[in-house]
GROMACS .gro file of C-alpha atoms in nm:
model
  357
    1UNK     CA    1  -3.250   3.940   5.893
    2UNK     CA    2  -2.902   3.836   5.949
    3UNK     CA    3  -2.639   3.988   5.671
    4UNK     CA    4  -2.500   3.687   5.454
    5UNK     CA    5  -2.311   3.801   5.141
    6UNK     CA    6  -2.240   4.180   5.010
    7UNK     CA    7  -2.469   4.304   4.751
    8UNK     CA    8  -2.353   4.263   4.396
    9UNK     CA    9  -2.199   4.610   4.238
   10UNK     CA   10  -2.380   4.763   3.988
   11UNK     CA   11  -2.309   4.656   3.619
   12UNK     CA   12  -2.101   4.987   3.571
   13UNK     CA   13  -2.014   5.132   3.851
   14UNK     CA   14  -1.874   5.464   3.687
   15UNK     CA   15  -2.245   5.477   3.539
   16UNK     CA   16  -2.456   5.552   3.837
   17UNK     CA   17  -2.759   5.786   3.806
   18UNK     CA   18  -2.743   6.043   4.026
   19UNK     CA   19  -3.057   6.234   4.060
   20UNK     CA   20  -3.236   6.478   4.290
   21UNK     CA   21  -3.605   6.418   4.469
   22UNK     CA   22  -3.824   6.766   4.630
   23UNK     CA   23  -4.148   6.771   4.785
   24UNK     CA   24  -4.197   7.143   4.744
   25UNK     CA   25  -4.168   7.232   5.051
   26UNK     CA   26  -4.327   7.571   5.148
   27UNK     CA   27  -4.021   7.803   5.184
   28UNK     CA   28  -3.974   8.115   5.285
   29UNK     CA   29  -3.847   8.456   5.096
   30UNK     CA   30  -3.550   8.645   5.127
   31UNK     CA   31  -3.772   8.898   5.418
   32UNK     CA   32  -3.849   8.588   5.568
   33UNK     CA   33  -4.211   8.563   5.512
   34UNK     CA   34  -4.375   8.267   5.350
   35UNK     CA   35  -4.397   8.217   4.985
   36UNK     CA   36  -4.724   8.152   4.812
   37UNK     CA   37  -4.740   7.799   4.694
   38UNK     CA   38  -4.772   7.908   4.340
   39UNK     CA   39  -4.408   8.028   4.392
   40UNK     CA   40  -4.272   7.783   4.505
   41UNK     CA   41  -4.396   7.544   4.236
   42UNK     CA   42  -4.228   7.782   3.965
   43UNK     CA   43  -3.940   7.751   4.182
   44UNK     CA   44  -3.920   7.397   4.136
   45UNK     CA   45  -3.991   7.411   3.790
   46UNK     CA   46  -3.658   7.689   3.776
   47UNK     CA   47  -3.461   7.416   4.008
   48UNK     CA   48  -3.567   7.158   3.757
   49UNK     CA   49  -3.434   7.313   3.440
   50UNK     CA   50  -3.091   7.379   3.661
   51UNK     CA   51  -3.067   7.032   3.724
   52UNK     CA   52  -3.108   6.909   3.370
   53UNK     CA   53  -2.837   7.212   3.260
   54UNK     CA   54  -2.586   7.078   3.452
   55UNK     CA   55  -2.631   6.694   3.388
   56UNK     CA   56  -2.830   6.557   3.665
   57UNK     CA   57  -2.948   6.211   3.573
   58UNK     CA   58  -3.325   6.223   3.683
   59UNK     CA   59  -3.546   6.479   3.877
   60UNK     CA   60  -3.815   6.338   4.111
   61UNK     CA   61  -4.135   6.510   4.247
   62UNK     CA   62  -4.325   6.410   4.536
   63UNK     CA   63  -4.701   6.394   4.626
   64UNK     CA   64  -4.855   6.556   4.893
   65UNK     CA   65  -5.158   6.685   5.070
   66UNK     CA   66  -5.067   6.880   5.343
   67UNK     CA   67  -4.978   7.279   5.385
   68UNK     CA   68  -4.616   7.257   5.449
   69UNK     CA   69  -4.569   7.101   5.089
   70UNK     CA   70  -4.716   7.274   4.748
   71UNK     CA   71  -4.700   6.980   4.503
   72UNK     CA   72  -5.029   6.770   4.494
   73UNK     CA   73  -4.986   6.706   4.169
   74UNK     CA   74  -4.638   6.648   4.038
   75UNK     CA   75  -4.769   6.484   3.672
   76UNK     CA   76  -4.850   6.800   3.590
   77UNK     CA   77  -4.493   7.021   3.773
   78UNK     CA   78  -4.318   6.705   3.551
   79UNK     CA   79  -4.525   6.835   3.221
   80UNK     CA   80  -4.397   7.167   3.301
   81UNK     CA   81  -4.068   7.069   3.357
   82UNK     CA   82  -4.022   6.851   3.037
   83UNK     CA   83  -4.092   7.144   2.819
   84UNK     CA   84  -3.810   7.375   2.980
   85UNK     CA   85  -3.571   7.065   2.959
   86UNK     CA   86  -3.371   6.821   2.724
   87UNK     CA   87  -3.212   6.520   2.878
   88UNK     CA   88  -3.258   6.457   3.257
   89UNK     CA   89  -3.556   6.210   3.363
   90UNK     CA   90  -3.854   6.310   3.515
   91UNK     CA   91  -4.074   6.086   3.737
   92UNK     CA   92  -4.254   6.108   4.103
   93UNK     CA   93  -4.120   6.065   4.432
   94UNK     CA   94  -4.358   5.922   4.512
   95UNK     CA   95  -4.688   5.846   4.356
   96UNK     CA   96  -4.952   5.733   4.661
   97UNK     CA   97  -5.082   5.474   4.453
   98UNK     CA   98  -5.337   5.340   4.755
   99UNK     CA   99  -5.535   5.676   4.747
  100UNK     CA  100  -5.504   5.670   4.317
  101UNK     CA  101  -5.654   5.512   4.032
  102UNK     CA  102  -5.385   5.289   3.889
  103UNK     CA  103  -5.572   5.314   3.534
  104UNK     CA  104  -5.554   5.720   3.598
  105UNK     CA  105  -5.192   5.703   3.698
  106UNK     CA  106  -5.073   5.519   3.388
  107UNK     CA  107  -5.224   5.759   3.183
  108UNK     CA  108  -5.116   6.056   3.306
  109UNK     CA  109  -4.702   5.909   3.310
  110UNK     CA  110  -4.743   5.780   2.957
  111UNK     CA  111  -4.904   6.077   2.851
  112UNK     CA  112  -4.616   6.249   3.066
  113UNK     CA  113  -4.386   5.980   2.873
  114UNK     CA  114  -4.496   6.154   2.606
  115UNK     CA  115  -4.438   6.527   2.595
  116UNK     CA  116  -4.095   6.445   2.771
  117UNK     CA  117  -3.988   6.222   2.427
  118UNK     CA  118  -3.984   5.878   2.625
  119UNK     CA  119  -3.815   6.023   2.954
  120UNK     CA  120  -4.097   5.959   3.219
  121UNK     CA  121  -4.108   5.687   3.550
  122UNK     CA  122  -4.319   5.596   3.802
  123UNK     CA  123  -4.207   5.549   4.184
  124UNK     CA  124  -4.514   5.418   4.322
  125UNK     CA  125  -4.535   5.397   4.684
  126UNK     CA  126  -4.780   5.389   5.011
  127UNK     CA  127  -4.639   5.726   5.079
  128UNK     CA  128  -4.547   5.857   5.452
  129UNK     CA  129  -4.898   6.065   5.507
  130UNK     CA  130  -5.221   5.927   5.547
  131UNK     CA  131  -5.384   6.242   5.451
  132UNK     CA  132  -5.478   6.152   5.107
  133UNK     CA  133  -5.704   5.901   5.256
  134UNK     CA  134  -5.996   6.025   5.373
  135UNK     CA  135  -5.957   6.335   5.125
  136UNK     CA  136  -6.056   6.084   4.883
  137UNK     CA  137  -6.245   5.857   5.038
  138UNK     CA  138  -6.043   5.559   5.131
  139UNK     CA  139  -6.045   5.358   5.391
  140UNK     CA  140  -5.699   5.350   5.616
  141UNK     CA  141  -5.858   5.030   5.723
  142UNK     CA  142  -5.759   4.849   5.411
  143UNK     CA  143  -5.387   5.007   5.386
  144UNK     CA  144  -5.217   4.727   5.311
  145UNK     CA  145  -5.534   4.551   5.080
  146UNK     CA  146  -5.551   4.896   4.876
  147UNK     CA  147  -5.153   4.910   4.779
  148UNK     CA  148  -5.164   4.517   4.702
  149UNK     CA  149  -5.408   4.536   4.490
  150UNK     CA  150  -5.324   4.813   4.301
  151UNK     CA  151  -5.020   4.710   4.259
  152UNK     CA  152  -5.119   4.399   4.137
  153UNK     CA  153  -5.373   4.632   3.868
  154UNK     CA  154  -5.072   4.857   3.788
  155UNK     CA  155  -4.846   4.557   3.678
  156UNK     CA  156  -5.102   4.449   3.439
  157UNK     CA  157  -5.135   4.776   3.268
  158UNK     CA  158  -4.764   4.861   3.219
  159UNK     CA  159  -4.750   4.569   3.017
  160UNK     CA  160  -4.962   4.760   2.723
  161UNK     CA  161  -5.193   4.498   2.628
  162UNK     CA  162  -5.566   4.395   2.723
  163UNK     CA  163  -5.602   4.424   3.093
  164UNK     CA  164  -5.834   4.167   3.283
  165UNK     CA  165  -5.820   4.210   3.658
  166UNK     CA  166  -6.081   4.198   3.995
  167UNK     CA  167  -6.072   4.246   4.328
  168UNK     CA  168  -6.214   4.468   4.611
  169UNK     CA  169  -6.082   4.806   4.595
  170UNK     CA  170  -6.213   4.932   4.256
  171UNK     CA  171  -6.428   4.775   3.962
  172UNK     CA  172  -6.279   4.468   3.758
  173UNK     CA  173  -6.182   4.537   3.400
  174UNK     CA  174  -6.272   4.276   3.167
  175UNK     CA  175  -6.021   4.225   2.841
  176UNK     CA  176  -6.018   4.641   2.899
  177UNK     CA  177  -5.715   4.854   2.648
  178UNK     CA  178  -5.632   5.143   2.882
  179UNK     CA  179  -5.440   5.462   2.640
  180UNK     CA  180  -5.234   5.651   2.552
  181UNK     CA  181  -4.935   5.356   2.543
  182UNK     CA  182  -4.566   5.436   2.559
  183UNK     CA  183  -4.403   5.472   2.236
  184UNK     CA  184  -4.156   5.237   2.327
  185UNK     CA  185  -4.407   5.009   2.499
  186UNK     CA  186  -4.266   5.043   2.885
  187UNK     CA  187  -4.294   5.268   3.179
  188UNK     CA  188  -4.053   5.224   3.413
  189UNK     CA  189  -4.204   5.192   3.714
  190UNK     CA  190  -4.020   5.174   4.034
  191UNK     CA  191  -4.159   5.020   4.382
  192UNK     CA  192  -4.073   5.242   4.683
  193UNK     CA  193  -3.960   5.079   5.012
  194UNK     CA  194  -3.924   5.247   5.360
  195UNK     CA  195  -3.857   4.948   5.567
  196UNK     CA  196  -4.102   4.675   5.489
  197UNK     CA  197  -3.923   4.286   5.384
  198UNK     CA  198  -4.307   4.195   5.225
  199UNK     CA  199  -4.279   4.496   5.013
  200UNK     CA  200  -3.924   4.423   4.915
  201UNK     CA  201  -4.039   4.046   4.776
  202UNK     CA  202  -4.355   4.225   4.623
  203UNK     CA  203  -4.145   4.471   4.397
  204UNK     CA  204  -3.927   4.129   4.285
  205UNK     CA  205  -4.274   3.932   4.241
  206UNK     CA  206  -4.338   4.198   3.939
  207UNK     CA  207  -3.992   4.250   3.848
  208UNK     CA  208  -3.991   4.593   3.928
  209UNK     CA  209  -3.699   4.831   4.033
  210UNK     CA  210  -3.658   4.875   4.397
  211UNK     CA  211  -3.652   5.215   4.568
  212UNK     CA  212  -3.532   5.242   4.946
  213UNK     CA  213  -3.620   5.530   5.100
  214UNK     CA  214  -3.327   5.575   5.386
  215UNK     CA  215  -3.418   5.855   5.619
  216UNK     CA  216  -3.316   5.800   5.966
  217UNK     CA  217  -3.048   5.526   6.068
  218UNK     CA  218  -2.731   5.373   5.912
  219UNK     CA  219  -2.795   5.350   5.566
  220UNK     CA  220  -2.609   5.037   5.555
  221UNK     CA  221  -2.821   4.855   5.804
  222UNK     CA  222  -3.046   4.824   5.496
  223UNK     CA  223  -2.794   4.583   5.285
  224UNK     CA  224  -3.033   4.256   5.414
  225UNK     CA  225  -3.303   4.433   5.200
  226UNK     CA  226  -3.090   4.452   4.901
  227UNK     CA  227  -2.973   4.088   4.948
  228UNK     CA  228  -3.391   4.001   4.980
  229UNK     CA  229  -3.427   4.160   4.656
  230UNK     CA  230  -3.207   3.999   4.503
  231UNK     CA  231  -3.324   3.644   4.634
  232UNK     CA  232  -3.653   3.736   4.568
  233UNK     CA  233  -3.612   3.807   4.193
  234UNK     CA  234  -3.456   3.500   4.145
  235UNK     CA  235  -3.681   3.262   4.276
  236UNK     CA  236  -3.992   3.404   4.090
  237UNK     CA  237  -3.761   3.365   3.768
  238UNK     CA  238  -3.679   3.801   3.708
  239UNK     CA  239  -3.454   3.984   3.540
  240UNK     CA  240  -3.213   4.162   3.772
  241UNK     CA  241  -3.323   4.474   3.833
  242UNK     CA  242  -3.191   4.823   3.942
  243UNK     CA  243  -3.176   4.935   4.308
  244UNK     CA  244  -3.195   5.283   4.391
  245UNK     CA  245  -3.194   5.494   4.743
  246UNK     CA  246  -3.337   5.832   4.801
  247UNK     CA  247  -3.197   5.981   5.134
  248UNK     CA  248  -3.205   6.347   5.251
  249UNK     CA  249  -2.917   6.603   5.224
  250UNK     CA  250  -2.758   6.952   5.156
  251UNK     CA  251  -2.461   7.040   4.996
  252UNK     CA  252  -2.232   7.342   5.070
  253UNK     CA  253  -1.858   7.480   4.994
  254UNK     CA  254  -1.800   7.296   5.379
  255UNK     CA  255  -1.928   7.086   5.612
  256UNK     CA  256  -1.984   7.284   5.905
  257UNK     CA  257  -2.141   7.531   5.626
  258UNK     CA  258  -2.354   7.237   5.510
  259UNK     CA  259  -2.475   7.193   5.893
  260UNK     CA  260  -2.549   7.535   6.000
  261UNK     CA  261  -2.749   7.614   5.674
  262UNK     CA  262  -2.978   7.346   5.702
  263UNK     CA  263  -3.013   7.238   6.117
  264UNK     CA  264  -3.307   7.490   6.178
  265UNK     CA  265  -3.464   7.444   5.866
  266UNK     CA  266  -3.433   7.064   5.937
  267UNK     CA  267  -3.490   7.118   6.267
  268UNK     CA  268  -3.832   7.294   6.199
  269UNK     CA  269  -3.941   7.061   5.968
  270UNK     CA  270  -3.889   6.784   6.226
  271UNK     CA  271  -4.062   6.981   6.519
  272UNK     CA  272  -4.381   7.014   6.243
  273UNK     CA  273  -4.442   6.639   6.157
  274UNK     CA  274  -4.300   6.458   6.435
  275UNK     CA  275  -4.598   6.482   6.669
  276UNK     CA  276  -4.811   6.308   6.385
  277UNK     CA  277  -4.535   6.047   6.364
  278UNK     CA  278  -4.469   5.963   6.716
  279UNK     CA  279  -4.149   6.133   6.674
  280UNK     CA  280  -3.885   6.294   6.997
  281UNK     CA  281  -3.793   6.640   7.026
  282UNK     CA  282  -3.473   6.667   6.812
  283UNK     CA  283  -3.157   6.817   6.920
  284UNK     CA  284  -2.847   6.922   6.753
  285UNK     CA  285  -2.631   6.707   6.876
  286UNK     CA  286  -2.873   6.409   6.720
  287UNK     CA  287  -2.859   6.611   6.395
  288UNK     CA  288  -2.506   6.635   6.375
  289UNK     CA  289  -2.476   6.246   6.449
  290UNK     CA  290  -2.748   6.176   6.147
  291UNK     CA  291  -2.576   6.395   5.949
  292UNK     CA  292  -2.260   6.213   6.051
  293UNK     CA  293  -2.035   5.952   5.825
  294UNK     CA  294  -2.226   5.662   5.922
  295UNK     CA  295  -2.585   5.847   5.897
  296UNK     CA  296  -2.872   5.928   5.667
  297UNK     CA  297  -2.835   6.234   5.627
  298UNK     CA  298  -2.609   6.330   5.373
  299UNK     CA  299  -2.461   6.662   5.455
  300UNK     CA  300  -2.120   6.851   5.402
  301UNK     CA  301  -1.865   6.967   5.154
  302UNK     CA  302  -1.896   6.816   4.785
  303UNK     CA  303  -1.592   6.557   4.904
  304UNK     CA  304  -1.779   6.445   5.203
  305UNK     CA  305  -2.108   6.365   5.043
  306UNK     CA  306  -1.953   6.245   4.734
  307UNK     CA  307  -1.792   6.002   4.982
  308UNK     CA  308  -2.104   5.897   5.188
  309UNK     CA  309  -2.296   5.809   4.873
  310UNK     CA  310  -2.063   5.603   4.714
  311UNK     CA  311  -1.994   5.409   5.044
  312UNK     CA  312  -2.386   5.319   5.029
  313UNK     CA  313  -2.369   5.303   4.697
  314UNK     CA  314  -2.105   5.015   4.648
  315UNK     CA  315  -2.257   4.843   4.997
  316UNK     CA  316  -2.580   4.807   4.849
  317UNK     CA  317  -2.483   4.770   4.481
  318UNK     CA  318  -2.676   5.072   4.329
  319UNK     CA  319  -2.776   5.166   4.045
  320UNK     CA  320  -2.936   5.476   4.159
  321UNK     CA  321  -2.871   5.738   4.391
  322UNK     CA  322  -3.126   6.040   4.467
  323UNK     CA  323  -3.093   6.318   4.705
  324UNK     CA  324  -3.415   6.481   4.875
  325UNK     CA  325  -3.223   6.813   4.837
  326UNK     CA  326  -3.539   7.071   4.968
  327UNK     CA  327  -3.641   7.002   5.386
  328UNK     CA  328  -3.862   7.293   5.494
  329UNK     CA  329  -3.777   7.641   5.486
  330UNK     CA  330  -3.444   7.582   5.311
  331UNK     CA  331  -3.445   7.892   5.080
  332UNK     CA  332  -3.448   7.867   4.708
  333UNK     CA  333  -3.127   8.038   4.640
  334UNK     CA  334  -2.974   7.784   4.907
  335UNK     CA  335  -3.132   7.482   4.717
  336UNK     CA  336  -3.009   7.631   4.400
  337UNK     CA  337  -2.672   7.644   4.525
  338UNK     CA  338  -2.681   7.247   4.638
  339UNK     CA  339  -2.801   7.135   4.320
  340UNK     CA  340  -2.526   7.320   4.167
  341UNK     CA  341  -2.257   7.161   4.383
  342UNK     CA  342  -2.442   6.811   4.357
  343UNK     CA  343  -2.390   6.807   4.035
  344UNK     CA  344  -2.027   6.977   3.926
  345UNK     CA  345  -1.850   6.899   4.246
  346UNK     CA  346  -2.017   6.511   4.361
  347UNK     CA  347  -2.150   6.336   4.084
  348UNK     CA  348  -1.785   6.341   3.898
  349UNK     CA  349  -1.650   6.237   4.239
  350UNK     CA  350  -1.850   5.947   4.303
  351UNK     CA  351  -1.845   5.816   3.939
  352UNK     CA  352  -1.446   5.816   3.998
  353UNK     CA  353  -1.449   5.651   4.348
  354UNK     CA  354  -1.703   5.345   4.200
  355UNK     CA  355  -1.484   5.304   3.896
  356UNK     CA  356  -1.213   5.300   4.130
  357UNK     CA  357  -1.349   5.084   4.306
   0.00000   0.00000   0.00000
């Protein structure tokens, strides 16, 4: 897709949420051995209530079902979380709504929605492992028919009301109420987008927020998907709605500090899932160019990444900015230490350079 016109800024710049994502990644201890994965889930939790001490807009937890990651289950880290914590939002990152019951994940984030006071979301998403599949018994044959679909089921039930629905990937609800509901009677419930145009158009088709997930490349090469979006929304008559990006990063009193704390970790993490993803043997030199000013990574001193996430940030007019702060064996005490920079040291920086701007 060819790049027309910029993306339009966000309706307050100086207001950006800035939030942070984790998978709980297995880590390891300060003797080096691994940590149990009870640990590191209370670790989390303790990350978490940091976060939401020091003003961090919104604290996401991903799903997995794999051994290098502990949380298969983040509804119920969230629950944990929102009873240690006051202000900052809690939500997934993501839920794998193609393996899930969308009736079973609406109830579990209003109910969520609930003991928080009102401060729950929803990223739904196909998420990057297949492994959920056959653990419960779905078919990677219909991939793309499973997340349509229950997409398409999901949509009905945020709306609160009677739900009537059919189609092939779960039984058809017939006028059906589906509780608890929201006191406030919405959910937000963001789509997630790794690099797929139809799923851009589907998240405007609903009128749902739009999530890219920038990993690898020039973050900017992803402004036509922003400008689709936009499009999108207004020819099936929708609101506009918010953009957000959740890229990968560390944060440390320098940038080469930045680097050298997180290449092996990074590096070892790559080395474990890239034969399941097709992916190269990565060197340093690539890391240090990803982690460079026009890269995905965003690594380096408070100034640099303050800088690199407002550049994206005005380029694709966002209204959200998350960073996937844990990769591997990063060590807790390490992670603590970035979320404390992230938000004292960037988050005031890049609210001045938007309003600035």
């Amino acid at each position: 897709m060819a790049h027309t016109n910029p993306a339009p800024p966000t309706t307050d710049p100086g207001s950006i949420e800035l939030g942070l994502d984790t998978f709980g990644d297995m880590i390891l201890d300060a003797d080096g051995a691994p940590k149990h994965a009870a640990q590191v889930i209370r670790d989390v939790v303790e990350q978490a209530v940091l976060a939401d001490k020091l003003g961090v807009d919104y604290f996401g937890v991903g799903e997995h079902h794999r051994d290098d990651f502990a949380i298969s289950a983040p509804d119920m880290v969230l629950s944990a979380i929102a009873g240690q914590t006051e202000r900052i939002r809690l939500g997934s990152a993501v839920t794998v709504l193609s393996s899930d019951d969308p009736i079973r994940v609406f109830q579990r984030f209003s109910t969520l929605d609930a003991v928080s006071s009102g401060r729950a979301e929803v990223i739904l998403g196909r998420g990057s492992f297949t492994e959920s599949f056959p653990l419960f018994g779905f078919d990677l044959a219909q991939y793309e028919e499973l997340f349509e679909e229950k997409l398409e089921l999901f949509n009905e039930l945020r709306k609160q009301g009677p739900v009537s629905w059919s189609g092939n990937t779960r039984p058809a609800l017939h006028s059906q109420m589906v509780y608890p509901h929201t006191e406030t009677g919405t959910l937000k419930s963001w789509v997630a987008v790794g690099g797929s145009p139809q799923s851009v158009v589907r998240a405007a088709q609903y009128g749902m927020p739009l999530m890219l997930a920038i990993i690898g490349g020039e973050p900017l090469q992803f402004a036509p998907f922003t400008e689709l979006y936009h499009r999108a929304l207004k020819e099936f008559g929708q609101p506009e709605q918010p953009i957000g990006v959740h890229s990968p990063g560390h944060i440390a009193e320098t940038d080469q500090q930045a680097m050298d704390e997180l290449w092996p970790h990074y590096a070892a993490m790559h080395h474990r899932i890239g034969p399941d993803r097709g992916w190269p043997p990565l060197s340093r030199a690539e890391f240090d160019a990803t982690a460079g000013p026009r890269g995905a990574l965003m690594v380096g001193s408070p100034e640099t990444v303050a800088n690199k996430i407002s550049t994206v940030a005005k380029a694709l007019g966002l209204s959200r900015f998350d960073l996937k702060y844990s990769h591997g064996t990063l060590p807790h005490e390490t992670m603590l230490k970035s979320i404390e920079l992230y938000a004292t040291d960037v988050a005031p920086r890049v609210r001045e350079n938007l309003a600035k701007a």
